JSON list of C-alpha atoms in Angstrom, two decimals:
[
{"chain": "A", "resi": 1, "resn": "MET", "atom": "CA", "xyz": [4.88, 121.50, 171.84]},
{"chain": "A", "resi": 2, "resn": "ALA", "atom": "CA", "xyz": [5.27, 120.71, 168.13]},
{"chain": "A", "resi": 3, "resn": "LYS", "atom": "CA", "xyz": [8.73, 120.80, 166.58]},
{"chain": "A", "resi": 4, "resn": "GLU", "atom": "CA", "xyz": [9.43, 123.67, 164.21]},
{"chain": "A", "resi": 5, "resn": "LEU", "atom": "CA", "xyz": [9.54, 122.48, 160.62]},
{"chain": "A", "resi": 6, "resn": "LEU", "atom": "CA", "xyz": [12.07, 124.07, 158.28]},
{"chain": "A", "resi": 7, "resn": "ARG", "atom": "CA", "xyz": [12.39, 124.03, 154.51]},
{"chain": "A", "resi": 8, "resn": "LEU", "atom": "CA", "xyz": [14.80, 121.39, 153.26]},
{"chain": "A", "resi": 9, "resn": "ASP", "atom": "CA", "xyz": [17.03, 123.93, 151.48]},
{"chain": "A", "resi": 10, "resn": "LEU", "atom": "CA", "xyz": [17.42, 125.88, 154.72]},
{"chain": "A", "resi": 11, "resn": "LEU", "atom": "CA", "xyz": [18.18, 122.70, 156.66]},
{"chain": "A", "resi": 12, "resn": "LEU", "atom": "CA", "xyz": [20.98, 121.87, 154.21]},
{"chain": "A", "resi": 13, "resn": "LEU", "atom": "CA", "xyz": [22.49, 125.27, 154.93]},
{"chain": "A", "resi": 14, "resn": "GLN", "atom": "CA", "xyz": [22.02, 124.89, 158.67]},
{"chain": "A", "resi": 15, "resn": "LYS", "atom": "CA", "xyz": [23.70, 121.47, 158.67]},
{"chain": "A", "resi": 16, "resn": "GLY", "atom": "CA", "xyz": [26.61, 122.70, 156.52]},
{"chain": "A", "resi": 17, "resn": "LEU", "atom": "CA", "xyz": [25.75, 120.43, 153.59]},
{"chain": "A", "resi": 18, "resn": "ALA", "atom": "CA", "xyz": [25.52, 123.38, 151.18]},
{"chain": "A", "resi": 19, "resn": "THR", "atom": "CA", "xyz": [27.29, 126.74, 151.04]},
{"chain": "A", "resi": 20, "resn": "SER", "atom": "CA", "xyz": [24.37, 128.76, 149.69]},
{"chain": "A", "resi": 21, "resn": "ARG", "atom": "CA", "xyz": [20.63, 128.46, 149.34]},
{"chain": "A", "resi": 22, "resn": "ASN", "atom": "CA", "xyz": [20.98, 128.28, 145.55]},
{"chain": "A", "resi": 23, "resn": "LYS", "atom": "CA", "xyz": [23.44, 125.38, 145.86]},
{"chain": "A", "resi": 24, "resn": "ALA", "atom": "CA", "xyz": [21.12, 123.65, 148.32]},
{"chain": "A", "resi": 25, "resn": "GLN", "atom": "CA", "xyz": [18.22, 123.99, 145.89]},
{"chain": "A", "resi": 26, "resn": "ALA", "atom": "CA", "xyz": [20.37, 122.65, 143.04]},
{"chain": "A", "resi": 27, "resn": "LEU", "atom": "CA", "xyz": [21.36, 119.61, 145.11]},
{"chain": "A", "resi": 28, "resn": "ILE", "atom": "CA", "xyz": [17.73, 118.96, 146.01]},
{"chain": "A", "resi": 29, "resn": "SER", "atom": "CA", "xyz": [16.29, 119.42, 142.51]},
{"chain": "A", "resi": 30, "resn": "THR", "atom": "CA", "xyz": [18.86, 117.05, 141.01]},
{"chain": "A", "resi": 31, "resn": "GLY", "atom": "CA", "xyz": [17.95, 114.28, 143.45]},
{"chain": "A", "resi": 32, "resn": "LYS", "atom": "CA", "xyz": [21.18, 114.37, 145.45]},
{"chain": "A", "resi": 33, "resn": "VAL", "atom": "CA", "xyz": [19.60, 114.77, 148.89]},
{"chain": "A", "resi": 34, "resn": "ARG", "atom": "CA", "xyz": [18.30, 111.91, 151.03]},
{"chain": "A", "resi": 35, "resn": "VAL", "atom": "CA", "xyz": [16.02, 112.52, 153.99]},
{"chain": "A", "resi": 36, "resn": "GLU", "atom": "CA", "xyz": [15.87, 109.48, 156.26]},
{"chain": "A", "resi": 37, "resn": "GLY", "atom": "CA", "xyz": [16.98, 107.35, 153.32]},
{"chain": "A", "resi": 38, "resn": "ASN", "atom": "CA", "xyz": [14.53, 108.74, 150.75]},
{"chain": "A", "resi": 39, "resn": "ILE", "atom": "CA", "xyz": [15.49, 111.06, 147.90]},
{"chain": "A", "resi": 40, "resn": "ILE", "atom": "CA", "xyz": [13.59, 114.35, 148.17]},
{"chain": "A", "resi": 41, "resn": "ASP", "atom": "CA", "xyz": [13.59, 116.65, 145.14]},
{"chain": "A", "resi": 42, "resn": "LYS", "atom": "CA", "xyz": [11.48, 119.58, 146.37]},
{"chain": "A", "resi": 43, "resn": "ALA", "atom": "CA", "xyz": [13.25, 122.32, 148.34]},
{"chain": "A", "resi": 44, "resn": "GLY", "atom": "CA", "xyz": [10.02, 123.44, 150.01]},
{"chain": "A", "resi": 45, "resn": "HIS", "atom": "CA", "xyz": [9.38, 120.17, 151.85]},
{"chain": "A", "resi": 46, "resn": "ARG", "atom": "CA", "xyz": [9.59, 120.81, 155.59]},
{"chain": "A", "resi": 47, "resn": "PHE", "atom": "CA", "xyz": [11.36, 118.73, 158.22]},
{"chain": "A", "resi": 48, "resn": "SER", "atom": "CA", "xyz": [12.45, 119.13, 161.83]},
{"chain": "A", "resi": 49, "resn": "ALA", "atom": "CA", "xyz": [16.04, 120.15, 162.55]},
{"chain": "A", "resi": 50, "resn": "ASP", "atom": "CA", "xyz": [16.89, 116.72, 163.96]},
{"chain": "A", "resi": 51, "resn": "THR", "atom": "CA", "xyz": [15.85, 114.88, 160.78]},
{"chain": "A", "resi": 52, "resn": "GLN", "atom": "CA", "xyz": [18.59, 112.69, 159.27]},
{"chain": "A", "resi": 53, "resn": "ILE", "atom": "CA", "xyz": [19.72, 114.36, 156.03]},
{"chain": "A", "resi": 54, "resn": "GLU", "atom": "CA", "xyz": [22.59, 113.21, 153.83]},
{"chain": "A", "resi": 55, "resn": "LEU", "atom": "CA", "xyz": [23.87, 113.76, 150.34]},
{"chain": "A", "resi": 56, "resn": "ALA", "atom": "CA", "xyz": [23.31, 110.87, 147.94]},
{"chain": "A", "resi": 57, "resn": "GLU", "atom": "CA", "xyz": [26.78, 111.50, 146.53]},
{"chain": "A", "resi": 58, "resn": "PRO", "atom": "CA", "xyz": [29.69, 113.51, 147.86]},
{"chain": "A", "resi": 59, "resn": "LEU", "atom": "CA", "xyz": [30.03, 117.16, 146.90]},
{"chain": "A", "resi": 60, "resn": "HIS", "atom": "CA", "xyz": [32.78, 117.94, 144.46]},
{"chain": "A", "resi": 61, "resn": "PRO", "atom": "CA", "xyz": [35.73, 119.69, 146.05]},
{"chain": "A", "resi": 62, "resn": "TYR", "atom": "CA", "xyz": [35.74, 122.77, 143.80]},
{"chain": "A", "resi": 63, "resn": "VAL", "atom": "CA", "xyz": [33.64, 125.93, 143.63]},
{"chain": "A", "resi": 64, "resn": "SER", "atom": "CA", "xyz": [32.09, 124.69, 140.38]},
{"chain": "A", "resi": 65, "resn": "ARG", "atom": "CA", "xyz": [31.95, 121.54, 138.28]},
{"chain": "A", "resi": 66, "resn": "GLY", "atom": "CA", "xyz": [34.59, 123.04, 135.99]},
{"chain": "A", "resi": 67, "resn": "GLY", "atom": "CA", "xyz": [37.19, 122.07, 138.56]},
{"chain": "A", "resi": 68, "resn": "LEU", "atom": "CA", "xyz": [36.28, 118.41, 138.11]},
{"chain": "A", "resi": 69, "resn": "LYS", "atom": "CA", "xyz": [36.83, 118.64, 134.36]},
{"chain": "A", "resi": 70, "resn": "LEU", "atom": "CA", "xyz": [40.22, 120.26, 134.75]},
{"chain": "A", "resi": 71, "resn": "ALA", "atom": "CA", "xyz": [41.28, 117.82, 137.48]},
{"chain": "A", "resi": 72, "resn": "HIS", "atom": "CA", "xyz": [40.50, 114.95, 135.11]},
{"chain": "A", "resi": 73, "resn": "ALA", "atom": "CA", "xyz": [42.45, 116.58, 132.26]},
{"chain": "A", "resi": 74, "resn": "LEU", "atom": "CA", "xyz": [45.47, 117.26, 134.47]},
{"chain": "A", "resi": 75, "resn": "GLU", "atom": "CA", "xyz": [45.48, 113.65, 135.60]},
{"chain": "A", "resi": 76, "resn": "TYR", "atom": "CA", "xyz": [44.86, 112.21, 132.11]},
{"chain": "A", "resi": 77, "resn": "PHE", "atom": "CA", "xyz": [47.70, 114.23, 130.54]},
{"chain": "A", "resi": 78, "resn": "SER", "atom": "CA", "xyz": [49.99, 113.88, 133.60]},
{"chain": "A", "resi": 79, "resn": "ILE", "atom": "CA", "xyz": [50.32, 117.64, 134.07]},
{"chain": "A", "resi": 80, "resn": "ASP", "atom": "CA", "xyz": [51.82, 118.75, 137.37]},
{"chain": "A", "resi": 81, "resn": "VAL", "atom": "CA", "xyz": [50.97, 122.38, 138.17]},
{"chain": "A", "resi": 82, "resn": "HIS", "atom": "CA", "xyz": [52.73, 122.44, 141.54]},
{"chain": "A", "resi": 83, "resn": "GLY", "atom": "CA", "xyz": [54.60, 125.73, 141.90]},
{"chain": "A", "resi": 84, "resn": "LEU", "atom": "CA", "xyz": [53.49, 127.06, 138.51]},
{"chain": "A", "resi": 85, "resn": "VAL", "atom": "CA", "xyz": [52.04, 130.45, 137.69]},
{"chain": "A", "resi": 86, "resn": "CYS", "atom": "CA", "xyz": [48.84, 129.78, 135.73]},
{"chain": "A", "resi": 87, "resn": "MET", "atom": "CA", "xyz": [46.06, 131.64, 133.98]},
{"chain": "A", "resi": 88, "resn": "ASP", "atom": "CA", "xyz": [42.37, 130.71, 133.97]},
{"chain": "A", "resi": 89, "resn": "VAL", "atom": "CA", "xyz": [40.80, 132.33, 130.90]},
{"chain": "A", "resi": 90, "resn": "GLY", "atom": "CA", "xyz": [37.05, 132.75, 131.32]},
{"chain": "A", "resi": 91, "resn": "ALA", "atom": "CA", "xyz": [37.31, 132.15, 135.06]},
{"chain": "A", "resi": 92, "resn": "SER", "atom": "CA", "xyz": [33.66, 132.86, 135.91]},
{"chain": "A", "resi": 93, "resn": "THR", "atom": "CA", "xyz": [33.10, 131.44, 139.43]},
{"chain": "A", "resi": 94, "resn": "GLY", "atom": "CA", "xyz": [36.58, 129.94, 139.41]},
{"chain": "A", "resi": 95, "resn": "GLY", "atom": "CA", "xyz": [36.26, 126.16, 139.11]},
{"chain": "A", "resi": 96, "resn": "PHE", "atom": "CA", "xyz": [39.51, 125.89, 137.12]},
{"chain": "A", "resi": 97, "resn": "THR", "atom": "CA", "xyz": [41.20, 128.46, 139.38]},
{"chain": "A", "resi": 98, "resn": "ASP", "atom": "CA", "xyz": [40.20, 126.46, 142.46]},
{"chain": "A", "resi": 99, "resn": "CYS", "atom": "CA", "xyz": [41.46, 123.21, 140.93]},
{"chain": "A", "resi": 100, "resn": "LEU", "atom": "CA", "xyz": [44.80, 124.77, 139.96]},
{"chain": "A", "resi": 101, "resn": "LEU", "atom": "CA", "xyz": [45.30, 126.10, 143.49]},
{"chain": "A", "resi": 102, "resn": "GLN", "atom": "CA", "xyz": [44.37, 122.79, 145.10]},
{"chain": "A", "resi": 103, "resn": "LYS", "atom": "CA", "xyz": [46.84, 121.05, 142.79]},
{"chain": "A", "resi": 104, "resn": "GLY", "atom": "CA", "xyz": [49.60, 123.38, 143.99]},
{"chain": "A", "resi": 105, "resn": "ALA", "atom": "CA", "xyz": [49.77, 126.33, 141.58]},
{"chain": "A", "resi": 106, "resn": "SER", "atom": "CA", "xyz": [51.64, 129.23, 143.18]},
{"chain": "A", "resi": 107, "resn": "LYS", "atom": "CA", "xyz": [49.56, 131.94, 141.49]},
{"chain": "A", "resi": 108, "resn": "VAL", "atom": "CA", "xyz": [46.53, 132.02, 139.19]},
{"chain": "A", "resi": 109, "resn": "TYR", "atom": "CA", "xyz": [45.45, 134.95, 137.06]},
{"chain": "A", "resi": 110, "resn": "ALA", "atom": "CA", "xyz": [41.65, 134.63, 136.83]},
{"chain": "A", "resi": 111, "resn": "VAL", "atom": "CA", "xyz": [40.61, 136.50, 133.67]},
{"chain": "A", "resi": 112, "resn": "ASP", "atom": "CA", "xyz": [36.99, 137.09, 132.72]},
{"chain": "A", "resi": 113, "resn": "VAL", "atom": "CA", "xyz": [34.91, 139.61, 130.78]},
{"chain": "A", "resi": 114, "resn": "GLY", "atom": "CA", "xyz": [32.35, 139.53, 133.59]},
{"chain": "A", "resi": 115, "resn": "TYR", "atom": "CA", "xyz": [32.50, 141.19, 136.97]},
{"chain": "A", "resi": 116, "resn": "GLY", "atom": "CA", "xyz": [31.81, 139.89, 140.47]},
{"chain": "A", "resi": 117, "resn": "GLN", "atom": "CA", "xyz": [31.44, 136.23, 139.47]},
{"chain": "A", "resi": 118, "resn": "LEU", "atom": "CA", "xyz": [34.60, 134.85, 141.08]},
{"chain": "A", "resi": 119, "resn": "ASP", "atom": "CA", "xyz": [33.87, 132.91, 144.28]},
{"chain": "A", "resi": 120, "resn": "TRP", "atom": "CA", "xyz": [34.48, 135.06, 147.36]},
{"chain": "A", "resi": 121, "resn": "ARG", "atom": "CA", "xyz": [36.94, 132.60, 148.89]},
{"chain": "A", "resi": 122, "resn": "LEU", "atom": "CA", "xyz": [39.04, 132.65, 145.72]},
{"chain": "A", "resi": 123, "resn": "ARG", "atom": "CA", "xyz": [38.78, 136.42, 145.37]},
{"chain": "A", "resi": 124, "resn": "ASN", "atom": "CA", "xyz": [40.31, 136.76, 148.84]},
{"chain": "A", "resi": 125, "resn": "ASP", "atom": "CA", "xyz": [43.08, 134.20, 148.26]},
{"chain": "A", "resi": 126, "resn": "LYS", "atom": "CA", "xyz": [46.42, 136.02, 147.91]},
{"chain": "A", "resi": 127, "resn": "ARG", "atom": "CA", "xyz": [47.48, 133.53, 145.22]},
{"chain": "A", "resi": 128, "resn": "VAL", "atom": "CA", "xyz": [44.63, 134.65, 142.94]},
{"chain": "A", "resi": 129, "resn": "VAL", "atom": "CA", "xyz": [44.84, 137.77, 140.78]},
{"chain": "A", "resi": 130, "resn": "PRO", "atom": "CA", "xyz": [41.33, 138.58, 139.52]},
{"chain": "A", "resi": 131, "resn": "ILE", "atom": "CA", "xyz": [41.36, 140.39, 136.18]},
{"chain": "A", "resi": 132, "resn": "GLU", "atom": "CA", "xyz": [37.73, 141.27, 135.53]},
{"chain": "A", "resi": 133, "resn": "ARG", "atom": "CA", "xyz": [35.96, 143.15, 132.77]},
{"chain": "A", "resi": 134, "resn": "THR", "atom": "CA", "xyz": [38.76, 142.03, 130.48]},
{"chain": "A", "resi": 135, "resn": "ASN", "atom": "CA", "xyz": [38.62, 140.16, 127.20]},
{"chain": "A", "resi": 136, "resn": "ILE", "atom": "CA", "xyz": [41.75, 138.01, 126.99]},
{"chain": "A", "resi": 137, "resn": "ARG", "atom": "CA", "xyz": [42.31, 139.21, 123.40]},
{"chain": "A", "resi": 138, "resn": "TYR", "atom": "CA", "xyz": [42.93, 142.72, 124.71]},
{"chain": "A", "resi": 139, "resn": "LEU", "atom": "CA", "xyz": [44.95, 141.91, 127.82]},
{"chain": "A", "resi": 140, "resn": "PRO", "atom": "CA", "xyz": [48.34, 143.61, 127.50]},
{"chain": "A", "resi": 141, "resn": "LEU", "atom": "CA", "xyz": [51.22, 141.36, 128.51]},
{"chain": "A", "resi": 142, "resn": "ASP", "atom": "CA", "xyz": [52.65, 144.08, 130.73]},
{"chain": "A", "resi": 143, "resn": "ALA", "atom": "CA", "xyz": [49.50, 143.78, 132.88]},
{"chain": "A", "resi": 144, "resn": "LEU", "atom": "CA", "xyz": [50.98, 140.58, 134.32]},
{"chain": "A", "resi": 145, "resn": "ASP", "atom": "CA", "xyz": [53.82, 140.67, 136.83]},
{"chain": "A", "resi": 146, "resn": "SER", "atom": "CA", "xyz": [54.77, 137.00, 136.34]},
{"chain": "A", "resi": 147, "resn": "GLN", "atom": "CA", "xyz": [55.41, 134.68, 133.42]},
{"chain": "A", "resi": 148, "resn": "ILE", "atom": "CA", "xyz": [52.55, 132.28, 132.73]},
{"chain": "A", "resi": 149, "resn": "TYR", "atom": "CA", "xyz": [53.54, 128.60, 132.52]},
{"chain": "A", "resi": 150, "resn": "LEU", "atom": "CA", "xyz": [50.08, 127.13, 131.97]},
{"chain": "A", "resi": 151, "resn": "ALA", "atom": "CA", "xyz": [46.90, 128.68, 130.65]},
{"chain": "A", "resi": 152, "resn": "THR", "atom": "CA", "xyz": [43.50, 126.99, 130.85]},
{"chain": "A", "resi": 153, "resn": "ILE", "atom": "CA", "xyz": [40.26, 127.76, 129.06]},
{"chain": "A", "resi": 154, "resn": "ASP", "atom": "CA", "xyz": [36.93, 125.95, 129.04]},
{"chain": "A", "resi": 155, "resn": "THR", "atom": "CA", "xyz": [35.22, 126.17, 125.66]}
]
């Protein structure tokens, strides 16, 4: 009996190497996936479930690449956010929010004009206060129940 062949993007999901099909496809199309030592850049290529698959480079630890940028800035400027209440202006999926939390922030207000973009894990974290459909210019200060000690924004 022939082994069932699965699309590479689905195999990445199955093996826990990607958290969504879109992320799997992004990893593949950017040449970050090796199948038995060879870089494969087409998500539709099919392989058996027991095929050796690895990432050519480690995944970044945040929900988006924005977290990497902020982590570098915090390190470069020697900023310690441990225990601070912070604000992420233009939070989108929450890369900065995720970084702030992982670096020890006690609370992060995630402000964005959009809706439903914040990563589900962050949305459900009790330290995150999503403020959606809100332009920071019009956010009344009394909408916040804590003083902000650090605000971040990615331009």
